[in-house]
Amino acid sequence: MNQPVSALMERRVWSVDMDDSVAEVERLFADQNLSWAPVLEARRTILGVIAASDLLQFHAHGRDPVATRAWQLCTYKPVMVGPQTPLGEVARQMIERKIHHVVVVEGDSVAGVVSSLDFVRTFVEAA
């Protein structure tokens, strides 16, 4: 667990623009088999994250996926770590904050993403 998060993170990152409709977000999730994605502002800075669980709650409330924008649905201020952050520290933050997604940033850009599923996958592959 002393390895850096960069050893586990997914480097190919699909993101959504804050002004994308929820319908567009759902299409991206379906096309790319995603369960979550960072939401970026126009300046390409990270505004938040949107997850499949957010989409489920959204539909449970009967809202309009064409009229609603990603910024209206995302979770603001996601946990962000640097690529050299130890995996143990990332796991601790996820547990303490009861979250499943972490964005890895390098400077002002997204370097990768890590989810709780990535940790599970590591244990399965080791077995």
mmCIF file of C-alpha atoms in Angstrom:
data_model
loop_
_atom_site.group_PDB
_atom_site.id
_atom_site.type_symbol
_atom_site.label_atom_id
_atom_site.label_comp_id
_atom_site.label_asym_id
_atom_site.label_seq_id
_atom_site.Cartn_x
_atom_site.Cartn_y
_atom_site.Cartn_z
ATOM 1 C CA MET A 1 0.000 0.000 0.000
ATOM 2 C CA ASN A 2 3.053 2.261 -0.188
ATOM 3 C CA GLN A 3 2.953 2.251 -3.984
ATOM 4 C CA PRO A 4 1.939 5.563 -5.539
ATOM 5 C CA VAL A 5 -1.629 5.922 -6.777
ATOM 6 C CA SER A 6 -0.228 6.292 -10.295
ATOM 7 C CA ALA A 7 0.441 2.519 -10.214
ATOM 8 C CA LEU A 8 -3.297 1.837 -9.890
ATOM 9 C CA MET A 9 -5.004 4.751 -11.624
ATOM 10 C CA GLU A 10 -6.729 4.575 -14.960
ATOM 11 C CA ARG A 11 -4.885 6.967 -17.247
ATOM 12 C CA ARG A 12 -7.483 7.120 -19.996
ATOM 13 C CA VAL A 13 -10.040 9.492 -18.545
ATOM 14 C CA TRP A 14 -13.429 10.292 -19.978
ATOM 15 C CA SER A 15 -14.819 13.547 -18.657
ATOM 16 C CA VAL A 16 -17.971 15.573 -19.169
ATOM 17 C CA ASP A 17 -18.377 19.297 -19.619
ATOM 18 C CA MET A 18 -20.358 21.086 -16.941
ATOM 19 C CA ASP A 19 -22.907 22.203 -19.564
ATOM 20 C CA ASP A 20 -23.473 18.714 -21.031
ATOM 21 C CA SER A 21 -27.027 17.528 -20.541
ATOM 22 C CA VAL A 22 -27.702 14.560 -18.300
ATOM 23 C CA ALA A 23 -28.852 12.743 -21.457
ATOM 24 C CA GLU A 24 -25.400 13.333 -23.004
ATOM 25 C CA VAL A 25 -23.714 12.107 -19.817
ATOM 26 C CA GLU A 26 -25.808 8.939 -19.872
ATOM 27 C CA ARG A 27 -24.945 8.343 -23.519
ATOM 28 C CA LEU A 28 -21.222 8.685 -22.729
ATOM 29 C CA PHE A 29 -21.534 6.307 -19.768
ATOM 30 C CA ALA A 30 -23.319 3.731 -21.942
ATOM 31 C CA ASP A 31 -20.954 4.095 -24.915
ATOM 32 C CA GLN A 32 -17.767 3.890 -22.840
ATOM 33 C CA ASN A 33 -19.045 1.546 -20.093
ATOM 34 C CA LEU A 34 -18.396 4.152 -17.377
ATOM 35 C CA SER A 35 -19.698 4.278 -13.832
ATOM 36 C CA TRP A 36 -18.467 7.809 -13.142
ATOM 37 C CA ALA A 37 -16.577 10.739 -14.670
ATOM 38 C CA PRO A 38 -15.041 14.071 -13.672
ATOM 39 C CA VAL A 39 -17.075 17.155 -14.555
ATOM 40 C CA LEU A 40 -14.954 19.962 -16.000
ATOM 41 C CA GLU A 41 -15.566 23.697 -16.203
ATOM 42 C CA ALA A 42 -14.991 25.647 -19.406
ATOM 43 C CA ARG A 43 -11.388 26.349 -18.355
ATOM 44 C CA ARG A 44 -10.954 22.568 -18.060
ATOM 45 C CA THR A 45 -10.655 22.723 -14.283
ATOM 46 C CA ILE A 46 -12.382 20.065 -12.192
ATOM 47 C CA LEU A 47 -15.755 21.152 -10.892
ATOM 48 C CA GLY A 48 -16.951 17.826 -9.520
ATOM 49 C CA VAL A 49 -17.745 14.225 -10.359
ATOM 50 C CA ILE A 50 -20.877 12.529 -11.581
ATOM 51 C CA ALA A 51 -21.586 8.858 -10.920
ATOM 52 C CA ALA A 52 -24.105 6.258 -12.012
ATOM 53 C CA SER A 53 -25.649 6.463 -8.526
ATOM 54 C CA ASP A 54 -26.282 10.191 -9.121
ATOM 55 C CA LEU A 55 -28.087 9.296 -12.344
ATOM 56 C CA LEU A 56 -30.243 6.725 -10.546
ATOM 57 C CA GLN A 57 -31.306 9.274 -7.926
ATOM 58 C CA PHE A 58 -31.919 11.834 -10.668
ATOM 59 C CA HIS A 59 -34.344 9.516 -12.474
ATOM 60 C CA ALA A 60 -36.015 8.488 -9.217
ATOM 61 C CA HIS A 61 -37.052 12.145 -8.842
ATOM 62 C CA GLY A 62 -38.467 12.212 -12.387
ATOM 63 C CA ARG A 63 -36.315 15.081 -13.634
ATOM 64 C CA ASP A 64 -35.760 15.938 -17.312
ATOM 65 C CA PRO A 65 -32.414 14.550 -18.613
ATOM 66 C CA VAL A 66 -32.391 16.874 -21.639
ATOM 67 C CA ALA A 67 -33.016 20.088 -19.686
ATOM 68 C CA THR A 68 -30.719 19.315 -16.739
ATOM 69 C CA ARG A 69 -26.975 20.016 -16.998
ATOM 70 C CA ALA A 70 -24.121 18.044 -15.467
ATOM 71 C CA TRP A 71 -23.223 20.915 -13.120
ATOM 72 C CA GLN A 72 -26.690 20.675 -11.599
ATOM 73 C CA LEU A 73 -26.209 17.025 -10.718
ATOM 74 C CA CYS A 74 -22.516 16.549 -9.936
ATOM 75 C CA THR A 75 -20.924 16.214 -6.527
ATOM 76 C CA TYR A 76 -18.796 19.314 -6.021
ATOM 77 C CA LYS A 77 -15.234 19.456 -4.696
ATOM 78 C CA PRO A 78 -14.167 15.861 -5.349
ATOM 79 C CA VAL A 79 -11.188 14.373 -3.576
ATOM 80 C CA MET A 80 -8.095 15.047 -5.661
ATOM 81 C CA VAL A 81 -4.628 13.633 -5.057
ATOM 82 C CA GLY A 82 -1.273 13.822 -6.775
ATOM 83 C CA PRO A 83 0.151 10.865 -8.712
ATOM 84 C CA GLN A 84 2.731 10.161 -5.991
ATOM 85 C CA THR A 85 0.174 9.891 -3.178
ATOM 86 C CA PRO A 86 0.549 6.454 -1.536
ATOM 87 C CA LEU A 87 -2.276 4.005 -2.208
ATOM 88 C CA GLY A 88 -2.780 3.557 1.529
ATOM 89 C CA GLU A 89 -3.433 7.284 1.923
ATOM 90 C CA VAL A 90 -5.897 7.274 -0.979
ATOM 91 C CA ALA A 91 -7.740 4.273 0.504
ATOM 92 C CA ARG A 92 -7.846 5.972 3.928
ATOM 93 C CA GLN A 93 -9.355 9.140 2.439
ATOM 94 C CA MET A 94 -11.950 7.120 0.542
ATOM 95 C CA ILE A 95 -13.004 5.309 3.715
ATOM 96 C CA GLU A 96 -13.032 8.433 5.894
ATOM 97 C CA ARG A 97 -15.051 10.446 3.381
ATOM 98 C CA LYS A 98 -17.256 7.500 2.354
ATOM 99 C CA ILE A 99 -16.527 7.987 -1.328
ATOM 100 C CA HIS A 100 -15.807 5.642 -4.209
ATOM 101 C CA HIS A 101 -14.008 7.960 -6.658
ATOM 102 C CA VAL A 102 -10.783 9.957 -6.568
ATOM 103 C CA VAL A 103 -9.365 12.196 -9.276
ATOM 104 C CA VAL A 104 -5.586 12.163 -9.740
ATOM 105 C CA VAL A 105 -4.268 15.549 -10.818
ATOM 106 C CA GLU A 106 -0.903 16.730 -11.991
ATOM 107 C CA GLY A 107 -0.664 20.490 -12.064
ATOM 108 C CA ASP A 108 -3.928 21.784 -13.482
ATOM 109 C CA SER A 109 -4.842 18.689 -15.472
ATOM 110 C CA VAL A 110 -6.421 15.323 -14.808
ATOM 111 C CA ALA A 111 -3.725 12.638 -14.850
ATOM 112 C CA GLY A 112 -6.015 9.728 -14.035
ATOM 113 C CA VAL A 113 -8.858 8.402 -11.925
ATOM 114 C CA VAL A 114 -9.201 5.738 -9.252
ATOM 115 C CA SER A 115 -12.328 4.070 -7.945
ATOM 116 C CA SER A 116 -13.003 1.591 -5.193
ATOM 117 C CA LEU A 117 -13.442 -0.997 -7.946
ATOM 118 C CA ASP A 118 -9.775 -0.492 -8.915
ATOM 119 C CA PHE A 119 -8.750 -1.490 -5.378
ATOM 120 C CA VAL A 120 -10.993 -4.570 -5.505
ATOM 121 C CA ARG A 121 -9.602 -5.520 -8.917
ATOM 122 C CA THR A 122 -6.070 -5.403 -7.472
ATOM 123 C CA PHE A 123 -6.968 -7.893 -4.740
ATOM 124 C CA VAL A 124 -8.688 -10.234 -7.193
ATOM 125 C CA GLU A 125 -5.706 -10.199 -9.562
ATOM 126 C CA ALA A 126 -3.340 -10.933 -6.663
ATOM 127 C CA ALA A 127 -5.383 -13.973 -5.598
#
